[in-house]
Coordinates of C-alpha atoms in Angstrom, one line a residue:
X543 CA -10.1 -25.4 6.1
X544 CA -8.4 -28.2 4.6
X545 CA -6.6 -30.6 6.5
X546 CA -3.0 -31.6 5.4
X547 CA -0.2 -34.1 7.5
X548 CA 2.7 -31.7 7.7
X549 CA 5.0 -33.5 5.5
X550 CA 2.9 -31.8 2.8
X551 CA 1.4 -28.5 4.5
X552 CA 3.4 -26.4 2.1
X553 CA 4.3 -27.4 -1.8
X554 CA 7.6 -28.0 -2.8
X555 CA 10.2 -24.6 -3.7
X556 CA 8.7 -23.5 -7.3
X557 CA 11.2 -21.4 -9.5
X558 CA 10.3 -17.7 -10.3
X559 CA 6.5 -17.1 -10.8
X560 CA 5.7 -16.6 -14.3
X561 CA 5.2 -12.7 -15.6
X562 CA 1.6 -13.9 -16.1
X563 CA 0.6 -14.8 -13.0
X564 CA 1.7 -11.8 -11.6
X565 CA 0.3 -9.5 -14.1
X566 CA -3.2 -11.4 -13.6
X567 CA -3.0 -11.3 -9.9
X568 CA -1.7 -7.7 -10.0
X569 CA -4.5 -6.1 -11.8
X570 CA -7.0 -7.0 -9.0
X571 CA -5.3 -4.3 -7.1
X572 CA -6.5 -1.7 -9.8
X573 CA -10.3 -2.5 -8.3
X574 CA -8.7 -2.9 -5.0
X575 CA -7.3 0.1 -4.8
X576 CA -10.2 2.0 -6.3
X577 CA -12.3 1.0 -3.7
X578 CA -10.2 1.3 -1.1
X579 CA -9.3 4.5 -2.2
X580 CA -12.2 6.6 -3.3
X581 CA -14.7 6.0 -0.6
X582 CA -12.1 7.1 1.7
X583 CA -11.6 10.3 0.2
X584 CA -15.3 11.4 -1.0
X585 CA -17.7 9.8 0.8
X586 CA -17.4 11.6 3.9
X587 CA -17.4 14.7 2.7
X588 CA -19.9 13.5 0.3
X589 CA -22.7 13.4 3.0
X590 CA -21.2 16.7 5.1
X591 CA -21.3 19.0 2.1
X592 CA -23.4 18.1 -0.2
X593 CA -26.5 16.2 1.5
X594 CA -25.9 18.2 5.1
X595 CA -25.8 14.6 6.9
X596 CA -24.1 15.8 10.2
X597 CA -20.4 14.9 11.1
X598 CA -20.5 12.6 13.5
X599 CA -23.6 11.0 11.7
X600 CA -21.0 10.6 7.9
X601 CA -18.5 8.9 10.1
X602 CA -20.3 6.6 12.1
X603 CA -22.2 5.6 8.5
X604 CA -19.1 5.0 7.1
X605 CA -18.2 2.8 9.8
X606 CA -21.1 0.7 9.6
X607 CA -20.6 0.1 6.5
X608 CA -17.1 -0.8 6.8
X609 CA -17.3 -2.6 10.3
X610 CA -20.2 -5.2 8.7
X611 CA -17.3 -6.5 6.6
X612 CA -15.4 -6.7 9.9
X613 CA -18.3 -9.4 10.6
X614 CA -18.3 -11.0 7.7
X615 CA -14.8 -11.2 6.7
X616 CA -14.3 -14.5 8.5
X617 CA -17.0 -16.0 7.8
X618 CA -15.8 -15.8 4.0
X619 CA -12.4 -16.6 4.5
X620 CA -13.8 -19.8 5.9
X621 CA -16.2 -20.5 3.0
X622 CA -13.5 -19.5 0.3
X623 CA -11.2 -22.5 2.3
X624 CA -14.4 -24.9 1.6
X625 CA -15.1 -23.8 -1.9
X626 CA -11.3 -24.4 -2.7
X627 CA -11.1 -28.0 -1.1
X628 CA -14.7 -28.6 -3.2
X629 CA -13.9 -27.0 -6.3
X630 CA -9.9 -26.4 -6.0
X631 CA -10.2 -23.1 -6.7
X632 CA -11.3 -19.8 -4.6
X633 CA -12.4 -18.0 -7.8
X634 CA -16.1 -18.5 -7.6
X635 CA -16.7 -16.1 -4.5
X636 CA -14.3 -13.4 -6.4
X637 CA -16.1 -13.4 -9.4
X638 CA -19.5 -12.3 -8.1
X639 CA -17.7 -9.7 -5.5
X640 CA -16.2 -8.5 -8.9
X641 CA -19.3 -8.4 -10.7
X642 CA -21.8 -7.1 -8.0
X643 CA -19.0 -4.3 -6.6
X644 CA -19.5 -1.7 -9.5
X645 CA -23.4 -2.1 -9.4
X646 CA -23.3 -1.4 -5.6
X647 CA -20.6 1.5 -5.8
X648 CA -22.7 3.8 -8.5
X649 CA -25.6 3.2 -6.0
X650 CA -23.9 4.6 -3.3
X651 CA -23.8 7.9 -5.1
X652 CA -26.8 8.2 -7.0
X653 CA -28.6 9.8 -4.3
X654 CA -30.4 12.9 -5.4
X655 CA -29.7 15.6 -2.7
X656 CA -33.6 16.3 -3.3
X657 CA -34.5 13.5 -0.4
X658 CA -32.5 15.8 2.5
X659 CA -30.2 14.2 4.7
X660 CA -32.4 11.2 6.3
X661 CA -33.3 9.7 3.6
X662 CA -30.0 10.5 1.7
X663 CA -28.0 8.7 5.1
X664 CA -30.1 5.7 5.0
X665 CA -29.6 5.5 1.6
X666 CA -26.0 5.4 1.1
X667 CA -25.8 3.0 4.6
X668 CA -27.8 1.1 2.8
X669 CA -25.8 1.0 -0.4
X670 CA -22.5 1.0 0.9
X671 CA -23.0 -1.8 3.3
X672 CA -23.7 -3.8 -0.2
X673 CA -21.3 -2.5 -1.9
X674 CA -18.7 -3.6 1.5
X675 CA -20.3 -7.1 0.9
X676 CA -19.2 -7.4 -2.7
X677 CA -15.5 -6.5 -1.7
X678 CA -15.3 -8.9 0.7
X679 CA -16.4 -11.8 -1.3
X680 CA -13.8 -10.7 -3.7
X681 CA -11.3 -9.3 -1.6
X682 CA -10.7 -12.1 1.2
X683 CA -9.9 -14.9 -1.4
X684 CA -8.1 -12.4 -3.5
X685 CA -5.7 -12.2 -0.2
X686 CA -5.5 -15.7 0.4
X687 CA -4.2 -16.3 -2.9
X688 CA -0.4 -15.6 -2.8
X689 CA 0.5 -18.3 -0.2
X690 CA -0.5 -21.3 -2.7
X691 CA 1.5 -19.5 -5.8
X692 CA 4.7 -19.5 -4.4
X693 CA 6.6 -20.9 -1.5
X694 CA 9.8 -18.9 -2.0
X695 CA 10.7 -15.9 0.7
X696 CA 12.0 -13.6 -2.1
X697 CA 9.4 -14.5 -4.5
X698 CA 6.8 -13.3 -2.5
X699 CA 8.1 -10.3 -2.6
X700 CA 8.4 -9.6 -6.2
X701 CA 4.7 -11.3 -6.6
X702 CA 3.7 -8.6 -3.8
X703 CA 5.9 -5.8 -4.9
X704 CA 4.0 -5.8 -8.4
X705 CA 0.8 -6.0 -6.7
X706 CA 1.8 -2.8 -5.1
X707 CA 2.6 -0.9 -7.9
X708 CA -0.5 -1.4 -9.5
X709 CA -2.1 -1.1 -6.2
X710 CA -0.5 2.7 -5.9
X711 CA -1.4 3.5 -9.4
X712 CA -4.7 2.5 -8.7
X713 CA -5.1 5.3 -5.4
X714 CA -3.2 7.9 -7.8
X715 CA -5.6 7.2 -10.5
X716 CA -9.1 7.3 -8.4
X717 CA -7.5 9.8 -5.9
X718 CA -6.6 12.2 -8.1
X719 CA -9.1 11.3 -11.2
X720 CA -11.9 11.1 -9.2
X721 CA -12.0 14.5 -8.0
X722 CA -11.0 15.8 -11.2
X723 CA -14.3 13.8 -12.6
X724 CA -16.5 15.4 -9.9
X725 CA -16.0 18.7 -10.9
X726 CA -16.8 18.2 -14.6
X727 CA -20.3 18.6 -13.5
X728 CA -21.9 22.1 -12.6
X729 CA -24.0 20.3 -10.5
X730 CA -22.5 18.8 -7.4
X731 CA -24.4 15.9 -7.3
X732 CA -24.2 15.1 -11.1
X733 CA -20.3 15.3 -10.8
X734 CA -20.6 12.5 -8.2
X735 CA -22.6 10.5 -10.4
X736 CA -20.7 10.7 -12.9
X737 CA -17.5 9.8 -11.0
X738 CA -19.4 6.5 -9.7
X739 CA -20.1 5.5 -13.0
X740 CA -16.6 6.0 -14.3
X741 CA -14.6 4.5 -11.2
X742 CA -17.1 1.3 -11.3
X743 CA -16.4 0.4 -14.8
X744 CA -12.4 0.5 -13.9
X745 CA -13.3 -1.1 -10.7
X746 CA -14.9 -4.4 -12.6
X747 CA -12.0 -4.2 -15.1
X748 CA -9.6 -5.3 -12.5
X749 CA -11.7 -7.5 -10.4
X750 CA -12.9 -9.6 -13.2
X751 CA -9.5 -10.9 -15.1
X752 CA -7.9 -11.6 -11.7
X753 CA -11.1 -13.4 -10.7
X754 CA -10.4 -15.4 -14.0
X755 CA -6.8 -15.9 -13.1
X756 CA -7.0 -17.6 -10.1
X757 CA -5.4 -20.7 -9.9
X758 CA -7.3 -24.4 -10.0
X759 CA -6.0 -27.2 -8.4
X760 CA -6.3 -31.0 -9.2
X761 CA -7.1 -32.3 -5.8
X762 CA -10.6 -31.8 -4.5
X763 CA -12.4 -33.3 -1.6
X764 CA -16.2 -32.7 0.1
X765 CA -15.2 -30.4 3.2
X766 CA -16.9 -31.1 6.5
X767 CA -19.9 -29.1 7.2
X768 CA -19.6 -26.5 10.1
X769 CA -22.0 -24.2 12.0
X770 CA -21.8 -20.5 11.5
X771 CA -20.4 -20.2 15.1
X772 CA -17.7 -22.4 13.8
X773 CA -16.3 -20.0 11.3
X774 CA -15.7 -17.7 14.0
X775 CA -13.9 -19.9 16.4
X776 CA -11.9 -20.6 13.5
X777 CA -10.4 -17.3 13.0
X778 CA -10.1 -16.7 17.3
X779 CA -8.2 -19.9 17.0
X780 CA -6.1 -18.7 14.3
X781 CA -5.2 -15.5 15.9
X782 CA -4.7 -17.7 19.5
X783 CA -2.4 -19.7 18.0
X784 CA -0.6 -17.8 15.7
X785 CA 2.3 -15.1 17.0
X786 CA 3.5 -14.1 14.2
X787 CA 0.1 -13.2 12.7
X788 CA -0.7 -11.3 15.8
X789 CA 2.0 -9.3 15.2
X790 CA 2.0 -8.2 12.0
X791 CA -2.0 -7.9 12.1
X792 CA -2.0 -5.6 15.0
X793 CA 0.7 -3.7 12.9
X794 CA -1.0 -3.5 9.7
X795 CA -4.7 -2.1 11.5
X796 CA -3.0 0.6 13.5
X797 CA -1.6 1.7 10.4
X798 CA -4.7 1.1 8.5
X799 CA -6.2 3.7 11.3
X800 CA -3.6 6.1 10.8
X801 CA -4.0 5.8 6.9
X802 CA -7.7 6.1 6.7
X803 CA -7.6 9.0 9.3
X804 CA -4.9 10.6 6.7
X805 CA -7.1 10.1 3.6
X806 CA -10.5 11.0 5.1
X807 CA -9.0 14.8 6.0
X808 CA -7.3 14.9 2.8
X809 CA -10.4 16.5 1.0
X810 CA -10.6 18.6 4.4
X811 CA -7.0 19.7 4.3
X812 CA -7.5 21.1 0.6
X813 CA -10.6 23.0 1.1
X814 CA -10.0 24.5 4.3
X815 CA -6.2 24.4 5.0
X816 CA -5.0 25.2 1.7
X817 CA -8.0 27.1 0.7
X818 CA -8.4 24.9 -2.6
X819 CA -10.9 22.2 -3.0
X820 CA -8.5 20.7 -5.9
X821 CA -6.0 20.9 -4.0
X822 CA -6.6 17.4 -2.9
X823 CA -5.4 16.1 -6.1
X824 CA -2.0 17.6 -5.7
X825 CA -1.9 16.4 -2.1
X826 CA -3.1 12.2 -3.8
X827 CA 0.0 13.2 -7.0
X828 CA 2.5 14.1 -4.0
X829 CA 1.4 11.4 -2.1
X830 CA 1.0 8.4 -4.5
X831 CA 3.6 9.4 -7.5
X832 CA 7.0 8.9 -5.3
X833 CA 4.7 5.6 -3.6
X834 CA 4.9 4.2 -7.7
X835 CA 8.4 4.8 -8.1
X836 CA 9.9 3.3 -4.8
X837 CA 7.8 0.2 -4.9
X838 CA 10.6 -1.6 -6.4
X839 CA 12.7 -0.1 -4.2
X840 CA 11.5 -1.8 -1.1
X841 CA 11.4 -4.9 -3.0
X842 CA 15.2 -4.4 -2.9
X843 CA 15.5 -3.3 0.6
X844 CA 13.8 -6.7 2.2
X845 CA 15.8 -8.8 -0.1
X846 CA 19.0 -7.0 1.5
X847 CA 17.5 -6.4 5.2
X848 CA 14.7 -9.1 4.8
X849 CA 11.3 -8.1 4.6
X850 CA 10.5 -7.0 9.1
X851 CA 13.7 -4.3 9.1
X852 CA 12.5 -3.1 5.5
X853 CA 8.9 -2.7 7.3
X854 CA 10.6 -1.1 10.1
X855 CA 12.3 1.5 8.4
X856 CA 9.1 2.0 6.3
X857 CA 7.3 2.7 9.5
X858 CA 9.3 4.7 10.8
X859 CA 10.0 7.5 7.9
X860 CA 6.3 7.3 7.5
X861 CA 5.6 8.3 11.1
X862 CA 8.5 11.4 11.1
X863 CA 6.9 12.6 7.3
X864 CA 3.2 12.4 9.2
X865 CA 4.5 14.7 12.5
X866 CA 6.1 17.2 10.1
X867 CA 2.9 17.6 8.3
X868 CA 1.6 19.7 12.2
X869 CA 3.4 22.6 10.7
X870 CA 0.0 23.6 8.6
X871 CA -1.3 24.9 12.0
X872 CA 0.7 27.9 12.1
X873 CA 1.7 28.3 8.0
X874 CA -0.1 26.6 5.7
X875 CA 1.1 26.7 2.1
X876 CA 2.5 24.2 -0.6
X877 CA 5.5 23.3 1.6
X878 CA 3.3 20.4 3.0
X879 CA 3.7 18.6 -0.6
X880 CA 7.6 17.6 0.3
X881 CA 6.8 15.6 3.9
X882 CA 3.2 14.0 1.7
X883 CA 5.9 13.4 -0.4
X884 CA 8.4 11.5 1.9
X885 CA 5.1 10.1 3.4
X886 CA 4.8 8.6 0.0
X887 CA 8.0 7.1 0.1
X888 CA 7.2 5.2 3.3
X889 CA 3.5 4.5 2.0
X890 CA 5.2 1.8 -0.4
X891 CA 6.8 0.0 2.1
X892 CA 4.1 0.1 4.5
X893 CA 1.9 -1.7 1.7
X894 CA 4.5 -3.8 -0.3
X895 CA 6.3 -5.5 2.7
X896 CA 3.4 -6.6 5.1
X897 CA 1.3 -8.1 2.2
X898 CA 4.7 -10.2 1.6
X899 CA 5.3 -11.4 5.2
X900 CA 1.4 -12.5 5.5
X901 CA 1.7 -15.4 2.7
X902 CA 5.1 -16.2 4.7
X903 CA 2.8 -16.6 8.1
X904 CA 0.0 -18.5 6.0
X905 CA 2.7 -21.2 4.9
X906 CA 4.8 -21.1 8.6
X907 CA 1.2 -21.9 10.5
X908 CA 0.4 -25.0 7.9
X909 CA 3.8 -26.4 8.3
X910 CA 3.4 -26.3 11.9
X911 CA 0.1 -27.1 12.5
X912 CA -0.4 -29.2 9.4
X913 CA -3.7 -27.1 8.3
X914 CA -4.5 -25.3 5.8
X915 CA -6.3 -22.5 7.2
X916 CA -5.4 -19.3 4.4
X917 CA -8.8 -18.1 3.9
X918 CA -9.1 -18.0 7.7
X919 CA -6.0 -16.0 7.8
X920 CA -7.0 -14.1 4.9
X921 CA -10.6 -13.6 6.5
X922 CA -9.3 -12.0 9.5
X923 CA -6.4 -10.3 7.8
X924 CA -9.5 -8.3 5.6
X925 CA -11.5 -7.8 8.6
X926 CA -8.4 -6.0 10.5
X927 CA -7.4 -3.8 7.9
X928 CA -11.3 -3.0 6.9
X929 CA -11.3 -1.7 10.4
X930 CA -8.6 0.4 10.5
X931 CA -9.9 2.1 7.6
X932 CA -13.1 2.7 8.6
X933 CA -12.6 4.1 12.3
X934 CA -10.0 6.5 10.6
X935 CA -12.8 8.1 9.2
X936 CA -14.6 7.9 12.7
X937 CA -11.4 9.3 14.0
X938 CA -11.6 12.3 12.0
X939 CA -15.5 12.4 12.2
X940 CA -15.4 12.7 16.3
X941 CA -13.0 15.5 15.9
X942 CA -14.6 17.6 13.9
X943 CA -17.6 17.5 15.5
X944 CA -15.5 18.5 18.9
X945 CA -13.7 21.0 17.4
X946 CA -16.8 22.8 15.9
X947 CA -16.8 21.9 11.9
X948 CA -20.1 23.5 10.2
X949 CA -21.7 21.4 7.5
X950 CA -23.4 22.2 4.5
X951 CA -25.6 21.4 1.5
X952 CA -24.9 20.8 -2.3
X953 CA -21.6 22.2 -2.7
X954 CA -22.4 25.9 -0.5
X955 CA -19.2 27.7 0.9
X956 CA -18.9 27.9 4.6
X957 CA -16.2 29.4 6.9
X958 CA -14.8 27.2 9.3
X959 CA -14.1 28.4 12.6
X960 CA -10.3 28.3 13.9
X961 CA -10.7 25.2 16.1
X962 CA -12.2 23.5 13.4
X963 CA -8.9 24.0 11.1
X964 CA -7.1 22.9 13.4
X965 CA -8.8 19.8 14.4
X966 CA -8.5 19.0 10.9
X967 CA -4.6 19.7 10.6
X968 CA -4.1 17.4 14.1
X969 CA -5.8 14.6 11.9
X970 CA -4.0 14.8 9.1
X971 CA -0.4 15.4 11.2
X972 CA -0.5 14.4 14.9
X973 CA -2.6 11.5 15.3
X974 CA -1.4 9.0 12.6
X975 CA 2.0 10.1 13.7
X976 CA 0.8 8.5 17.2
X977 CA -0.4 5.6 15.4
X978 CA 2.5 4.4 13.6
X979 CA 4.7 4.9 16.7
X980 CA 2.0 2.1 18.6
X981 CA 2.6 -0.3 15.2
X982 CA 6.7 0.2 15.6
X983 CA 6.0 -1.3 19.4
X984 CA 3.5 -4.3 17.5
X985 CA 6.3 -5.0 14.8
X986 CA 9.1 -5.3 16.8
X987 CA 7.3 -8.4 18.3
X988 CA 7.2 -10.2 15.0
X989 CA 9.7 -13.1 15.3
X990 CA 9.5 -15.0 11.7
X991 CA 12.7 -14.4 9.7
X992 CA 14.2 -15.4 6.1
X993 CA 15.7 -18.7 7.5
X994 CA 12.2 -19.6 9.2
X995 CA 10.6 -19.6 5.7
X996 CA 13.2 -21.3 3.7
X997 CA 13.2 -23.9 6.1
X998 CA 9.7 -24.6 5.7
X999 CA 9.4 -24.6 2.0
X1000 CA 12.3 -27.4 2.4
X1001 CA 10.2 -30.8 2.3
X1002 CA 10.5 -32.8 5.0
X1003 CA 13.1 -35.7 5.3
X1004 CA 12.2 -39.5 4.5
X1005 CA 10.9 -40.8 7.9
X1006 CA 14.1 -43.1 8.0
X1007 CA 16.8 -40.6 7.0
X1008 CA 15.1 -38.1 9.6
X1009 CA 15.0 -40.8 12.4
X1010 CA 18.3 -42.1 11.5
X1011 CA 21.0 -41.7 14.1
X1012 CA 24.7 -41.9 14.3
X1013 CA 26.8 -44.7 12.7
X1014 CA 27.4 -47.5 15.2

């Protein structure tokens, strides 16, 4: 943390950010997005049906993984707050999460399915779990960033709503590439290899530049030393004191949960739903491909609406797109690509507008507690949403194993039985669906609004003008 009197917690009102900045910024989303994306998708199914790992076993690897990062997320935010009062810049942890990340990732997948499913489990737990450490050390100070390049409500927007796009290209691009790489092999686990190796080259090309491109400042200083248990308190203090962040953080996981619940069946949906194992690349292009166009959009929405009713109204198509979806029980068939699609539509503003309003509760908190305390927002921001992700695939794990999914090795067909499809359809439909309508309840409690910001990217008043009263 870095200490600040409140006079200048925030910087003075900057004019537009430069195209630059937000082009270097915005491409850290294409490695973002890759690994948030990917892992999702494949990795569960990944150890179901190609190394035989059990169901519940997949799912509660992949949570592991994930829910270490839950651990350590804070403990970086608070390091990346100390490297950028020492250094001025938050760049050094980034660059070696970009630069380990890919290294990690192809590791994950390079299991041969020759060591059978004990050896393969431990194996990618152990990988993964690395390859979760690398994204956090580029990831948490990647988030922090956008409340020190801009103090303006609107222009945190536009810096976000770019981030986004590249963000949704990114999932399009792993979501429906990756697959498509994967099957270019005869060999099942060949074809995952060789998507590994392809999606962690792309991966490093977008962490590395915005590594580069984060931003120095002049003013530097020798931060206090603090225990480990300190780093912790940190981020329960900042979550104590902080409504706002509460809020929008308890709204953001519960939709992270619904999400990652979404995009761990997607695979499942395809193959045994729609009876096509490509079919998941459709589902990712009807998804993600109306999510790139209406980006902008949403951008244009909180600027009319401001940035909580734009969220709202996100939210809330999102949520009547995901109950629609429950009609795959009785008739499955391609008419599920029109609500993905309006699901899409609501995906953009779930993404774009929340990562706007977080840089707006980084900067309310340091005018009003004269602290600045980002990468301890950030920290917990990354742990919250990590979570999410990672119990959706528990989510989905647990119900497949209740509702009787068979696994298998190396690519081998199975038939499912009907509980099992329809497990998988409540997944993908019902249970998000009950998710979002929890975050509506969350969001409505988020009290920061347009004036609120402005106001504090005013400065503050000479001392004598502000204590100056009436004329005599």
């Amino acid at each position: 943390m870095t200490h600040r009197s409140a006079s200048d917690a925030v910087a003075p009102p900057t004019d537009r950010v430069p195209a630059r900045t937000i082009a270097g910024y915005a491409v850290g989303s294409l490695g973002t997005g890759g690994f948030g994306t990917l892992p999702g998708l494949v990795l569960v199914y990944f150890l179901t049906d190609n190394l035989g790992v059990t169901a519940i076993v997949a799912g509660l690897i992949v949570s592991l993984a994930k829910l270490w990062d839950v651990v350590i997320d804070p403990l970086i935010g608070s390091l990346s707050d100390r490297a950028l009062a020492r250094t001025g810049s938050r760049r050094g942890l980034m660059l070696v999460g970009a630069l380990t990340l890919p290294v990690f990732f192809i590791l994950t997948f390079a299991v041969p399915i020759e060591v059978g499913p004990t050896v393969g489990a431990i194996w990618v737990l152990v990988a993964f779990m690395l390859t979760a450490t690398s994204f956090s050390l580029f990831q948490v100070p990647y988030i922090a960033l956008p409340a020190e390049l801009t103090t303006r409500y609107d222009e945190r927007t536009r810096l976000l709503t770019w981030r986004v796009v590249v963000l949704t290209a990114a999932i399009l691009l792993f979501g429906a590439g990756g697959p498509l790489l994967r099957g270019l092999s005869e060999t099942p686990s060949q074809g995952y290899l060789l998507m590994a190796v392809v999606a962690g080259l792309v991966i490093a090309a977008g962490l590395t530049p915005a590594s580069l491109a984060a931003p120095r400042r002049a003013e530097r200083g020798e931060p206090q030393r603090v225990s480990l248990g300190t780093h912790y308190r940190l981020a329960i203090l900042a979550l104590r004191e902080s409504q706002p962040f509460r809020a929008l953080l308890g709204t953001f996981v519960l939709q992270g949960l619904a999400t990652g619940t979404m995009l761990a069946a997607a695979q499942y949906v395809a193959t045994h739903v729609l009876r096509s194992e490509d079919a998941v690349t459709l589902l990712f292009l009807a998804l993600i491909a109306p999510a790139l166009l209406f980006a902008p959009v949403w951008g244009r929405v909180a600027r009319r609406t401001g940035k909580e009713r734009g969220y709202l109204i996100a939210s809330v198509l999102f949520a009547v797109a995901a109950l629609a979806i429950t009609g795959l029980v009785w008739a499955p068939g391609a008419w599920v690509y029109l609500p993905v699609a309006l699901a899409g539509v609501a995906y953009a503003g779930m993404q774009a507008l929340p990562l706007a309003m977080l840089p707006d509760v980084i900067a309310h908190d340091a005018r009003a507690s004269g602290t600045d305390r980002a990468g301890v927002f950030s920290g917990v921001w990354t742990a919250g949403e990590t979570a999410g992700m990672a119990l959706g695939a528990t989510v989905l794990t647990v119900i497949l194993s209740f509702t009787g999914y068979i696994e298998s090795v190396g690519g081998q067909t199975v038939a499912q039985p009907a509980s099992a499809v329809t497990g998988i359809v409540i997944a993908f439909s019902i249970v998000p669906a009950v998710l979002l309508g929890a975050s509506i309840l969350l969001l409505r409690r988020y009290r920061l609004r347009r004036d609120d910001i402005e106001a504090d990217a005013r400065p503050a008043p000479p001392a004598d003008v502000a204590n100056e009263g009436p004329a005599a």
